[in-house]
mmCIF file of C-alpha atoms in Angstrom:
data_model
loop_
_atom_site.group_PDB
_atom_site.id
_atom_site.type_symbol
_atom_site.label_atom_id
_atom_site.label_comp_id
_atom_site.label_asym_id
_atom_site.label_seq_id
_atom_site.Cartn_x
_atom_site.Cartn_y
_atom_site.Cartn_z
ATOM 1 C CA MET A 290 0.780 -0.218 0.141
ATOM 2 C CA SER A 291 0.896 3.572 -0.301
ATOM 3 C CA ARG A 292 1.118 5.998 1.981
ATOM 4 C CA PHE A 293 -1.017 7.919 0.964
ATOM 5 C CA GLN A 294 -3.537 4.468 1.207
ATOM 6 C CA LYS A 295 -1.976 4.158 4.397
ATOM 7 C CA ALA A 296 -2.923 7.723 5.564
ATOM 8 C CA ARG A 297 -7.164 7.333 4.245
ATOM 9 C CA HIS A 298 -7.341 3.111 6.076
ATOM 10 C CA ARG A 299 -6.291 5.083 9.202
ATOM 11 C CA ASP A 300 -8.413 8.032 9.033
ATOM 12 C CA ARG A 301 -10.661 5.798 8.371
ATOM 13 C CA LEU A 302 -10.472 3.194 10.606
ATOM 14 C CA ARG A 303 -10.509 7.244 13.212
ATOM 15 C CA THR A 304 -13.750 7.694 12.274
ATOM 16 C CA VAL A 305 -15.415 4.366 13.323
ATOM 17 C CA ASP A 306 -13.975 4.068 16.669
ATOM 18 C CA SER A 307 -14.936 7.915 17.293
ATOM 19 C CA VAL A 308 -18.854 6.797 15.912
ATOM 20 C CA ILE A 309 -18.213 3.472 18.390
ATOM 21 C CA THR A 310 -17.628 6.104 20.849
ATOM 22 C CA THR A 311 -19.814 8.506 20.091
ATOM 23 C CA LEU A 312 -23.003 5.732 19.996
ATOM 24 C CA LYS A 313 -21.473 5.595 23.385
ATOM 25 C CA ALA A 314 -21.220 8.226 25.403
ATOM 26 C CA GLY A 315 -25.879 8.577 23.607
ATOM 27 C CA LEU A 316 -26.096 5.796 24.639
ATOM 28 C CA ASP A 317 -24.731 5.775 28.102
ATOM 29 C CA SER A 318 -26.716 10.088 27.795
ATOM 30 C CA VAL A 319 -29.748 8.249 28.431
ATOM 31 C CA GLN A 320 -28.755 5.329 30.870
ATOM 32 C CA GLN A 321 -29.508 3.181 28.120
ATOM 33 C CA ASN A 322 -27.174 -0.225 26.959
ATOM 34 C CA CYS A 323 -27.333 -2.208 23.665
ATOM 35 C CA TYR A 324 -24.959 -5.991 23.858
ATOM 36 C CA VAL A 325 -24.112 -5.471 20.058
ATOM 37 C CA LEU A 326 -22.468 -2.308 21.023
ATOM 38 C CA GLU A 327 -20.722 -3.615 23.940
ATOM 39 C CA LYS A 328 -19.705 -6.585 21.553
ATOM 40 C CA VAL A 329 -17.363 -5.164 18.993
ATOM 41 C CA ILE A 330 -16.055 -2.245 21.410
ATOM 42 C CA ALA A 331 -15.108 -5.789 23.165
ATOM 43 C CA ARG A 332 -14.008 -6.739 20.666
ATOM 44 C CA THR A 333 -12.126 -4.425 17.693
ATOM 45 C CA PRO A 334 -9.226 -2.715 18.783
ATOM 46 C CA LYS A 335 -9.099 0.542 18.907
ATOM 47 C CA GLU A 336 -6.312 2.110 15.594
ATOM 48 C CA SER A 337 -4.314 3.698 18.037
ATOM 49 C CA GLU A 338 -3.992 -0.077 19.906
ATOM 50 C CA MET A 339 -2.999 -1.783 16.541
ATOM 51 C CA THR A 340 0.041 -2.464 15.456
ATOM 52 C CA PRO A 341 1.333 -1.789 12.265
ATOM 53 C CA LYS A 342 1.069 -5.474 10.797
ATOM 54 C CA ASP A 343 -2.826 -6.145 11.180
ATOM 55 C CA LYS A 344 -3.511 -2.474 10.116
ATOM 56 C CA TYR A 345 -2.059 -2.856 6.582
ATOM 57 C CA TRP A 346 -2.565 -7.315 6.490
ATOM 58 C CA ILE A 347 -5.529 -9.456 6.382
ATOM 59 C CA PHE A 348 -5.075 -12.740 7.341
ATOM 60 C CA ASP A 349 -5.334 -14.598 4.020
ATOM 61 C CA LYS A 350 -5.399 -19.110 3.933
ATOM 62 C CA LYS A 351 -3.810 -19.025 0.503
ATOM 63 C CA ALA A 352 -1.478 -16.669 1.083
ATOM 64 C CA LYS A 353 2.240 -17.770 1.517
ATOM 65 C CA GLY A 354 2.528 -16.158 5.430
ATOM 66 C CA TYR A 355 -0.673 -16.135 5.842
ATOM 67 C CA ARG A 356 -1.252 -12.248 5.725
ATOM 68 C CA LYS A 357 -1.358 -10.299 1.979
ATOM 69 C CA SER A 358 -1.796 -6.668 1.615
ATOM 70 C CA ALA A 359 -5.056 -5.187 2.226
ATOM 71 C CA HIS A 360 -5.817 -3.474 -0.190
ATOM 72 C CA ARG A 361 -5.756 -5.978 -1.813
ATOM 73 C CA GLN A 362 -9.080 -7.534 -0.725
ATOM 74 C CA PRO A 363 -12.646 -6.430 -2.993
ATOM 75 C CA LYS A 364 -14.035 -3.838 -0.835
ATOM 76 C CA TRP A 365 -11.280 -4.017 1.649
ATOM 77 C CA THR A 366 -12.372 0.377 2.457
ATOM 78 C CA LYS A 367 -16.101 -1.280 3.438
ATOM 79 C CA LEU A 368 -14.831 -4.451 5.712
ATOM 80 C CA THR A 369 -13.886 -4.437 8.656
ATOM 81 C CA ASN A 370 -10.369 -6.117 9.875
ATOM 82 C CA ARG A 371 -9.625 -5.552 12.574
ATOM 83 C CA VAL A 372 -9.483 -8.783 14.432
ATOM 84 C CA PRO A 373 -6.753 -11.777 12.646
ATOM 85 C CA PRO A 374 -7.329 -15.274 13.678
ATOM 86 C CA ALA A 375 -5.900 -16.210 16.665
ATOM 87 C CA HIS A 376 -2.222 -16.948 15.913
ATOM 88 C CA PHE A 377 -1.749 -15.144 13.043
#
């Protein structure tokens, strides 16, 4: 990935993080909770907590080394690939 693609990718990750934070704050203000939102918060790391390997590379069982560049995946800007399988 080029440095410009990486920058846009980081911006998209940060935008998703801010939307999740806003939703959580809104639900907390009216003393409500959402099970699905809590599950998303528990499972997915924030952009700042992710390693570059997890940001820019995704798991692929057919690739050598089991990783391929994120932009090689179809619709890579629309999908969330924040959590790789265990041991990868």
